[in-house]
Amino acid sequence: MNIRFNFSIIGIFCLIMAGMIICSAVYIQSGCMINAQAEGPWTANSIMDVNTAKEKVKKFIDTPNATLSYKKDINLPYLKGYELESDDGIFIVNKLSGDVEGAYFKNKMARLSNITIKLDDAKAKAEKFAEKHYTGFSSINMKLRKADILDHGDAGKEYIFSWQEEINGIYTPNYVCITIDPSTGDLTSYIGITRPVNINLDSKISEDKAITIASAQFDNISVARADATLNVIYTSDEKQKVAWIVDVLGEPKDDITQGGSVTIDAMTEEVAEINEYK
């Protein structure tokens, strides 16, 4: 499913969480994408208070004297957190893990079309930020999934970089996305998700089989391209499973894109979700 939102980062982040219960890939306003989400192995006894969460944000932005205001609690099955705001940004703190999982630096959004920062230089800055703020970024197998520039029209442009952990060819929920202003080099947004994997990482069907199953879900299309990846996803009852996510692109008909994204249980071949391109 490819959905584009134009809301605040907090609303977007929560919508991403909600959308990921099944599996879908969702794009937020900064272009960041998440393939999965989950609850953590924490208990109610370990819930962090708001003041401690504020200290976590101050450390995250390296501003000990920052003034942060509490906006609201986020109480969803897949995220227990706080929304906090400062003069410079909006932040999501996971109240169970203490991690700052989302940050939108509202005064840093690109407004100019000039590109003065090279892609490689912006990528190096994003990596440095991730290494500092995302626990284990350098020690686990974080694969670069996207390195590109997004054009928001009148709202400006920004570089987007995303990484996702890969284990034995399977992408886990552990994910980082960073956007950077190409005219100044300022970081404009950050998402960093850390979740445990509590299932065996295995697949009983091949990539070719998954593509065949996915292509068969669309009537009367001529498949131009099909891309498949193995991912840890979450069922509607919030349990993990390994699934193939297959993007099927058909030849256009009457200038209308054909195909969509299909999620297939990697153990049973069951089609869990179909999202046609619109």
Tab-separated table of C-alpha atoms in Angstrom:
chain	number	residue	atom	x	y	z
A	1	MET	CA	0.000	0.000	0.000
A	2	ASN	CA	1.449	3.362	-0.975
A	3	ILE	CA	-0.220	6.173	0.966
A	4	ARG	CA	0.923	9.766	1.137
A	5	PHE	CA	-0.053	11.969	4.074
A	6	ASN	CA	0.342	15.716	4.639
A	7	PHE	CA	-0.260	15.913	8.383
A	8	SER	CA	2.017	16.727	11.316
A	9	ILE	CA	4.764	14.225	12.048
A	10	ILE	CA	2.975	13.040	15.189
A	11	GLY	CA	-0.237	12.288	13.362
A	12	ILE	CA	1.720	10.717	10.532
A	13	PHE	CA	3.802	8.613	12.889
A	14	CYS	CA	0.711	7.247	14.605
A	15	LEU	CA	-0.975	6.538	11.289
A	16	ILE	CA	2.138	4.686	10.193
A	17	MET	CA	1.929	2.592	13.334
A	18	ALA	CA	-1.720	1.804	12.693
A	19	GLY	CA	-1.061	0.910	9.074
A	20	MET	CA	1.781	-1.404	9.916
A	21	ILE	CA	-0.237	-3.841	11.992
A	22	ILE	CA	-0.813	-5.883	8.848
A	23	CYS	CA	2.326	-5.054	6.904
A	24	SER	CA	1.982	-2.145	4.591
A	25	ALA	CA	4.658	0.333	3.542
A	26	VAL	CA	3.519	3.885	4.240
A	27	TYR	CA	5.153	7.140	3.226
A	28	ILE	CA	5.095	10.125	5.553
A	29	GLN	CA	5.420	13.768	4.520
A	30	SER	CA	9.208	13.579	4.728
A	31	GLY	CA	9.174	10.381	2.684
A	32	CYS	CA	10.198	8.051	5.482
A	33	MET	CA	8.830	4.561	5.217
A	34	ILE	CA	8.255	1.818	7.745
A	35	ASN	CA	7.588	-1.814	6.925
A	36	ALA	CA	6.505	-3.051	10.340
A	37	GLN	CA	5.782	-2.167	13.919
A	38	ALA	CA	5.231	-3.986	17.189
A	39	GLU	CA	4.839	-3.779	20.891
A	40	GLY	CA	7.966	-4.168	23.005
A	41	PRO	CA	8.785	-6.686	25.736
A	42	TRP	CA	8.088	-4.159	28.478
A	43	THR	CA	5.595	-4.053	31.336
A	44	ALA	CA	3.399	-1.374	32.831
A	45	ASN	CA	5.762	-1.260	35.793
A	46	SER	CA	8.471	0.230	33.588
A	47	ILE	CA	6.454	3.125	32.149
A	48	MET	CA	8.477	6.339	32.062
A	49	ASP	CA	7.046	9.577	33.449
A	50	VAL	CA	6.769	12.758	31.382
A	51	ASN	CA	9.613	14.571	33.103
A	52	THR	CA	12.008	11.708	32.417
A	53	ALA	CA	10.826	11.658	28.803
A	54	LYS	CA	11.628	15.367	28.545
A	55	GLU	CA	15.150	14.667	29.781
A	56	LYS	CA	15.489	11.995	27.094
A	57	VAL	CA	14.612	14.569	24.429
A	58	LYS	CA	17.034	17.128	25.852
A	59	LYS	CA	19.798	14.565	25.639
A	60	PHE	CA	18.692	13.568	22.137
A	61	ILE	CA	18.918	17.153	20.846
A	62	ASP	CA	21.947	17.922	23.027
A	63	THR	CA	20.226	20.948	24.544
A	64	PRO	CA	20.131	20.633	28.361
A	65	ASN	CA	18.205	23.889	28.809
A	66	ALA	CA	15.541	23.190	26.188
A	67	THR	CA	11.961	23.988	27.224
A	68	LEU	CA	9.632	21.123	26.372
A	69	SER	CA	5.871	21.052	26.746
A	70	TYR	CA	3.736	17.957	27.095
A	71	LYS	CA	1.144	17.728	24.320
A	72	LYS	CA	-0.540	14.349	24.836
A	73	ASP	CA	-0.206	10.674	25.570
A	74	ILE	CA	-0.130	8.211	22.696
A	75	ASN	CA	-1.820	5.018	23.874
A	76	LEU	CA	-2.048	2.540	21.036
A	77	PRO	CA	-1.554	-1.244	21.083
A	78	TYR	CA	1.712	-0.788	19.193
A	79	LEU	CA	2.966	2.419	20.826
A	80	LYS	CA	2.789	3.782	24.345
A	81	GLY	CA	4.373	7.180	24.152
A	82	TYR	CA	4.379	10.904	24.764
A	83	GLU	CA	4.143	13.731	22.281
A	84	LEU	CA	6.400	16.570	23.387
A	85	GLU	CA	7.075	19.922	21.726
A	86	SER	CA	9.759	22.577	21.890
A	87	ASP	CA	10.265	25.801	19.969
A	88	ASP	CA	12.322	23.868	17.435
A	89	GLY	CA	10.568	20.548	17.063
A	90	ILE	CA	8.003	17.891	17.878
A	91	PHE	CA	9.099	14.614	19.432
A	92	ILE	CA	7.716	11.174	20.187
A	93	VAL	CA	9.170	9.325	23.164
A	94	ASN	CA	8.347	5.673	23.733
A	95	LYS	CA	7.325	5.653	27.399
A	96	LEU	CA	8.239	1.979	27.760
A	97	SER	CA	11.697	1.913	26.210
A	98	GLY	CA	12.628	5.567	26.722
A	99	ASP	CA	13.687	5.901	23.085
A	100	VAL	CA	13.020	9.045	21.078
A	101	GLU	CA	11.352	7.339	18.115
A	102	GLY	CA	10.295	10.374	16.137
A	103	ALA	CA	11.525	13.932	15.693
A	104	TYR	CA	10.394	16.661	13.312
A	105	PHE	CA	12.483	19.819	13.353
A	106	LYS	CA	9.771	22.199	12.269
A	107	ASN	CA	12.007	25.218	11.654
A	108	LYS	CA	14.412	23.231	9.492
A	109	MET	CA	12.105	22.206	6.659
A	110	ALA	CA	13.592	23.111	3.293
A	111	ARG	CA	11.915	26.042	1.554
A	112	LEU	CA	14.452	26.624	-1.212
A	113	SER	CA	15.043	24.673	-4.376
A	114	ASN	CA	18.802	25.168	-4.293
A	115	ILE	CA	20.861	22.025	-3.856
A	116	THR	CA	24.221	22.967	-2.412
A	117	ILE	CA	24.903	19.818	-0.370
A	118	LYS	CA	25.991	16.703	-2.248
A	119	LEU	CA	24.050	13.472	-1.738
A	120	ASP	CA	27.100	11.638	-0.389
A	121	ASP	CA	27.842	14.420	2.096
A	122	ALA	CA	24.241	14.420	3.312
A	123	LYS	CA	24.336	10.633	3.625
A	124	ALA	CA	27.507	10.819	5.717
A	125	LYS	CA	25.802	13.321	8.036
A	126	ALA	CA	22.705	11.128	8.326
A	127	GLU	CA	24.824	8.090	9.147
A	128	LYS	CA	26.717	10.009	11.820
A	129	PHE	CA	23.438	11.104	13.392
A	130	ALA	CA	22.076	7.550	13.306
A	131	GLU	CA	25.235	6.158	14.870
A	132	LYS	CA	24.871	8.626	17.744
A	133	HIS	CA	21.145	8.316	18.340
A	134	TYR	CA	20.090	4.826	17.248
A	135	THR	CA	21.355	2.108	19.576
A	136	GLY	CA	23.219	-0.590	17.672
A	137	PHE	CA	23.206	1.173	14.319
A	138	SER	CA	26.851	0.262	13.684
A	139	SER	CA	26.756	-3.174	15.280
A	140	ILE	CA	23.718	-4.717	13.594
A	141	ASN	CA	23.228	-5.308	9.883
A	142	MET	CA	21.463	-2.098	8.894
A	143	LYS	CA	20.975	-2.078	5.127
A	144	LEU	CA	20.542	1.151	3.195
A	145	ARG	CA	17.049	0.988	1.654
A	146	LYS	CA	16.735	4.470	0.210
A	147	ALA	CA	19.039	7.383	-0.655
A	148	ASP	CA	17.257	9.938	-2.778
A	149	ILE	CA	15.934	13.471	-3.010
A	150	LEU	CA	12.269	14.295	-2.541
A	151	ASP	CA	10.641	17.276	-4.220
A	152	HIS	CA	7.773	18.766	-2.188
A	153	GLY	CA	7.078	21.477	-4.740
A	154	ASP	CA	6.569	24.843	-3.052
A	155	ALA	CA	7.495	23.279	0.316
A	156	GLY	CA	11.035	22.622	-0.877
A	157	LYS	CA	13.236	19.600	-1.323
A	158	GLU	CA	14.974	17.244	1.049
A	159	TYR	CA	17.244	14.238	0.959
A	160	ILE	CA	15.888	11.021	2.406
A	161	PHE	CA	17.970	8.149	3.773
A	162	SER	CA	16.542	5.005	5.309
A	163	TRP	CA	18.074	1.849	6.714
A	164	GLN	CA	16.499	-1.375	7.887
A	165	GLU	CA	17.990	-4.325	9.716
A	166	GLU	CA	18.409	-7.466	7.622
A	167	ILE	CA	18.930	-10.931	9.098
A	168	ASN	CA	19.434	-13.875	6.751
A	169	GLY	CA	17.816	-11.971	3.893
A	170	ILE	CA	14.776	-10.950	5.958
A	171	TYR	CA	14.040	-7.355	6.940
A	172	THR	CA	13.112	-6.831	10.595
A	173	PRO	CA	11.093	-3.983	12.166
A	174	ASN	CA	14.318	-2.210	13.188
A	175	TYR	CA	14.404	0.881	11.041
A	176	VAL	CA	15.921	4.354	10.734
A	177	CYS	CA	14.822	7.185	8.443
A	178	ILE	CA	16.460	10.606	8.277
A	179	THR	CA	15.740	13.579	6.032
A	180	ILE	CA	18.139	16.447	5.377
A	181	ASP	CA	17.756	19.887	3.783
A	182	PRO	CA	19.917	19.827	0.607
A	183	SER	CA	20.449	23.589	0.711
A	184	THR	CA	21.738	23.839	4.312
A	185	GLY	CA	22.593	20.317	5.437
A	186	ASP	CA	20.198	20.638	8.391
A	187	LEU	CA	18.453	17.494	9.590
A	188	THR	CA	14.692	17.917	9.128
A	189	SER	CA	13.237	14.698	10.552
A	190	TYR	CA	14.149	11.419	12.194
A	191	ILE	CA	12.407	8.122	12.848
A	192	GLY	CA	14.158	5.334	14.736
A	193	ILE	CA	12.301	2.132	15.578
A	194	THR	CA	13.780	-0.675	17.681
A	195	ARG	CA	11.725	-3.795	18.321
A	196	PRO	CA	12.630	-7.391	19.256
A	197	VAL	CA	12.215	-10.239	16.785
A	198	ASN	CA	10.608	-13.174	18.568
A	199	ILE	CA	9.999	-15.682	15.776
A	200	ASN	CA	12.134	-17.976	13.641
A	201	LEU	CA	13.251	-16.230	10.484
A	202	ASP	CA	12.441	-18.683	7.726
A	203	SER	CA	10.433	-19.016	4.519
A	204	LYS	CA	8.924	-22.120	2.925
A	205	ILE	CA	8.268	-20.500	-0.431
A	206	SER	CA	10.737	-19.067	-2.903
A	207	GLU	CA	10.862	-15.560	-4.280
A	208	ASP	CA	9.730	-16.803	-7.702
A	209	LYS	CA	6.749	-18.568	-6.128
A	210	ALA	CA	5.820	-15.430	-4.192
A	211	ILE	CA	5.934	-13.340	-7.371
A	212	THR	CA	3.760	-15.882	-9.188
A	213	ILE	CA	1.178	-15.818	-6.382
A	214	ALA	CA	1.208	-12.017	-6.225
A	215	SER	CA	0.900	-11.539	-9.983
A	216	ALA	CA	-2.130	-13.837	-10.043
A	217	GLN	CA	-4.021	-11.456	-7.742
A	218	PHE	CA	-4.468	-8.918	-10.546
A	219	ASP	CA	-6.751	-9.677	-13.482
A	220	ASN	CA	-5.815	-8.881	-17.046
A	221	ILE	CA	-2.521	-7.133	-16.456
A	222	SER	CA	0.772	-7.515	-18.247
A	223	VAL	CA	3.450	-7.553	-15.558
A	224	ALA	CA	6.274	-5.162	-16.370
A	225	ARG	CA	8.201	-5.643	-13.139
A	226	ALA	CA	7.830	-7.430	-9.821
A	227	ASP	CA	10.006	-6.912	-6.746
A	228	ALA	CA	9.788	-9.091	-3.648
A	229	THR	CA	11.325	-8.828	-0.182
A	230	LEU	CA	10.982	-10.922	2.965
A	231	ASN	CA	9.864	-8.947	5.988
A	232	VAL	CA	8.807	-9.490	9.570
A	233	ILE	CA	5.233	-8.209	9.669
A	234	TYR	CA	2.455	-8.135	12.246
A	235	THR	CA	-0.966	-9.747	12.068
A	236	SER	CA	-4.153	-8.051	13.217
A	237	ASP	CA	-3.676	-9.646	16.637
A	238	GLU	CA	-0.154	-8.154	16.806
A	239	LYS	CA	1.767	-11.391	16.339
A	240	GLN	CA	4.885	-11.538	14.206
A	241	LYS	CA	5.221	-13.584	11.054
A	242	VAL	CA	7.548	-13.680	8.062
A	243	ALA	CA	5.942	-12.589	4.815
A	244	TRP	CA	6.826	-11.798	1.257
A	245	ILE	CA	5.886	-8.270	0.263
A	246	VAL	CA	5.658	-8.211	-3.509
A	247	ASP	CA	5.241	-5.041	-5.559
A	248	VAL	CA	3.710	-5.911	-8.922
A	249	LEU	CA	3.851	-3.214	-11.584
A	250	GLY	CA	1.760	-3.817	-14.695
A	251	GLU	CA	1.878	-2.079	-18.032
A	252	PRO	CA	-0.351	1.064	-17.874
A	253	LYS	CA	-3.847	0.951	-19.334
A	254	ASP	CA	-5.348	4.235	-20.473
A	255	ASP	CA	-2.489	5.961	-18.626
A	256	ILE	CA	-3.563	4.269	-15.373
A	257	THR	CA	-0.943	2.365	-13.373
A	258	GLN	CA	-1.768	-1.315	-12.960
A	259	GLY	CA	-0.846	-3.718	-10.169
A	260	GLY	CA	-0.178	-3.194	-6.489
A	261	SER	CA	1.433	-4.579	-3.366
A	262	VAL	CA	0.677	-8.093	-2.160
A	263	THR	CA	1.599	-9.566	1.221
A	264	ILE	CA	1.993	-13.350	1.346
A	265	ASP	CA	2.576	-15.536	4.396
A	266	ALA	CA	6.015	-17.052	3.771
A	267	MET	CA	5.078	-20.302	5.527
A	268	THR	CA	1.525	-20.994	4.327
A	269	GLU	CA	1.300	-19.095	0.984
A	270	GLU	CA	-1.821	-17.349	2.303
A	271	VAL	CA	-2.403	-13.918	0.779
A	272	ALA	CA	-2.703	-11.629	3.793
A	273	GLU	CA	-3.265	-8.309	2.048
A	274	ILE	CA	-3.692	-6.795	-1.415
A	275	ASN	CA	-3.335	-3.093	-2.050
A	276	GLU	CA	-3.945	-2.033	-5.616
A	277	TYR	CA	-2.236	1.038	-7.005
A	278	LYS	CA	-4.607	3.973	-7.295
